[in-house]
Amino acid sequence: MTALTVVLAVLAALPFIMFGLAKVTGRLGMPERAAHLGFTEAAYRRIGVLEILGAAGLLVGLAFPLIGVAAGGCLLVLVLSGAVLHLRSGDGPKGAAPALVAAMLVVLYGIVGASI
């Protein structure tokens, strides 16, 4: 494991932890965002829990690489699904940008982690 792997894992995990906690706690206008995307608050909270668990998996993956790869793959599917939902709901590229940035971090983490 290299320092780059650690940095990418942490950078990739941070947005998922931040947005996941916001969804779980209902902060930062998340109830309105849930309604805008067609989710109930309960469903949006479950998505937040999945984001937090995926981020934890990325960090655990620093010690157990297979867990990190599995968590990264699950997060990638989750975040790209979110980007598509934002685009379909009329948010445009600006609404999907956070999801796409997070997806790029997860992909970079996977590439660097797999090359070791």
Short mmCIF file of C-alpha atoms in Angstrom, two decimals:
data_model
loop_
_atom_site.label_atom_id
_atom_site.label_comp_id
_atom_site.label_asym_id
_atom_site.label_seq_id
_atom_site.Cartn_x
_atom_site.Cartn_y
_atom_site.Cartn_z
CA MET A 1 0.00 0.00 0.00
CA THR A 2 1.31 3.40 -0.92
CA ALA A 3 0.69 6.84 0.49
CA LEU A 4 -1.24 7.62 -2.69
CA THR A 5 -3.61 4.72 -1.98
CA VAL A 6 -4.25 6.03 1.54
CA VAL A 7 -4.83 9.58 0.31
CA LEU A 8 -7.21 8.45 -2.42
CA ALA A 9 -9.12 6.19 -0.03
CA VAL A 10 -9.60 9.05 2.42
CA LEU A 11 -10.48 11.55 -0.32
CA ALA A 12 -12.96 9.12 -1.84
CA ALA A 13 -14.52 8.30 1.56
CA LEU A 14 -14.97 11.90 2.73
CA PRO A 15 -17.77 12.98 0.38
CA PHE A 16 -19.68 9.78 1.06
CA ILE A 17 -19.37 10.28 4.81
CA MET A 18 -20.38 13.95 4.57
CA PHE A 19 -23.36 13.48 2.27
CA GLY A 20 -24.35 10.21 3.94
CA LEU A 21 -24.46 11.88 7.35
CA ALA A 22 -26.43 14.78 5.89
CA LYS A 23 -28.97 12.33 4.46
CA VAL A 24 -29.22 10.32 7.68
CA THR A 25 -29.63 13.40 9.88
CA GLY A 26 -31.84 15.28 7.42
CA ARG A 27 -29.56 18.32 7.24
CA LEU A 28 -28.52 20.57 4.36
CA GLY A 29 -31.98 20.52 2.81
CA MET A 30 -31.91 16.76 2.34
CA PRO A 31 -35.67 16.24 2.87
CA GLU A 32 -36.36 18.66 0.00
CA ARG A 33 -33.73 16.99 -2.16
CA ALA A 34 -35.26 13.59 -1.41
CA ALA A 35 -38.67 14.81 -2.53
CA HIS A 36 -37.17 16.44 -5.62
CA LEU A 37 -35.62 13.13 -6.66
CA GLY A 38 -38.77 11.16 -5.89
CA PHE A 39 -37.61 9.47 -2.67
CA THR A 40 -39.26 9.33 0.71
CA GLU A 41 -37.21 10.65 3.61
CA ALA A 42 -36.84 7.09 4.92
CA ALA A 43 -35.49 5.86 1.58
CA TYR A 44 -33.09 8.81 1.40
CA ARG A 45 -31.84 8.01 4.90
CA ARG A 46 -31.20 4.41 3.82
CA ILE A 47 -29.18 5.70 0.88
CA GLY A 48 -27.19 7.78 3.38
CA VAL A 49 -26.51 4.68 5.48
CA LEU A 50 -25.29 2.85 2.38
CA GLU A 51 -22.97 5.77 1.56
CA ILE A 52 -21.52 5.72 5.09
CA LEU A 53 -21.05 1.94 5.00
CA GLY A 54 -19.39 2.15 1.59
CA ALA A 55 -17.01 4.84 2.86
CA ALA A 56 -16.19 2.70 5.88
CA GLY A 57 -15.51 -0.18 3.49
CA LEU A 58 -13.05 1.97 1.54
CA LEU A 59 -11.20 2.77 4.74
CA VAL A 60 -11.25 -0.84 5.95
CA GLY A 61 -9.91 -1.70 2.51
CA LEU A 62 -6.64 -0.07 3.50
CA ALA A 63 -6.05 -3.08 5.75
CA PHE A 64 -8.04 -5.62 3.70
CA PRO A 65 -7.77 -4.71 0.00
CA LEU A 66 -10.55 -7.01 -1.22
CA ILE A 67 -13.05 -5.28 1.06
CA GLY A 68 -11.91 -1.92 -0.31
CA VAL A 69 -12.37 -3.07 -3.89
CA ALA A 70 -15.84 -4.47 -3.14
CA ALA A 71 -16.86 -1.31 -1.28
CA GLY A 72 -15.47 0.84 -4.09
CA GLY A 73 -17.47 -1.08 -6.68
CA CYS A 74 -20.67 -0.77 -4.67
CA LEU A 75 -20.10 2.94 -4.10
CA LEU A 76 -19.39 3.49 -7.77
CA VAL A 77 -22.73 1.94 -8.72
CA LEU A 78 -24.51 3.95 -6.03
CA VAL A 79 -22.94 7.27 -6.97
CA LEU A 80 -23.41 6.84 -10.71
CA SER A 81 -27.05 5.93 -10.11
CA GLY A 82 -27.35 9.16 -8.14
CA ALA A 83 -25.81 11.14 -10.98
CA VAL A 84 -28.29 9.66 -13.45
CA LEU A 85 -31.19 10.50 -11.11
CA HIS A 86 -30.01 14.09 -10.84
CA LEU A 87 -29.76 14.38 -14.60
CA ARG A 88 -33.21 12.82 -15.12
CA SER A 89 -34.80 15.13 -12.56
CA GLY A 90 -33.67 18.18 -14.52
CA ASP A 91 -30.75 19.21 -12.33
CA GLY A 92 -28.40 19.19 -15.30
CA PRO A 93 -24.66 18.63 -15.11
CA LYS A 94 -24.32 20.97 -12.14
CA GLY A 95 -26.59 18.74 -10.03
CA ALA A 96 -24.71 15.60 -11.04
CA ALA A 97 -21.23 17.13 -10.58
CA PRO A 98 -20.69 16.06 -6.93
CA ALA A 99 -21.63 12.49 -7.81
CA LEU A 100 -19.32 12.47 -10.82
CA VAL A 101 -16.39 13.88 -8.81
CA ALA A 102 -16.93 11.22 -6.15
CA ALA A 103 -17.09 8.57 -8.87
CA MET A 104 -13.77 9.74 -10.31
CA LEU A 105 -12.14 9.51 -6.86
CA VAL A 106 -13.46 5.97 -6.41
CA VAL A 107 -12.20 4.96 -9.86
CA LEU A 108 -8.77 6.45 -9.17
CA TYR A 109 -8.65 4.63 -5.84
CA GLY A 110 -9.49 1.37 -7.62
CA ILE A 111 -6.88 1.89 -10.30
CA VAL A 112 -4.11 2.79 -7.87
CA GLY A 113 -5.12 0.07 -5.42
CA ALA A 114 -5.29 -2.60 -8.12
CA SER A 115 -1.89 -1.71 -9.52
CA ILE A 116 -0.13 -2.49 -6.25
#
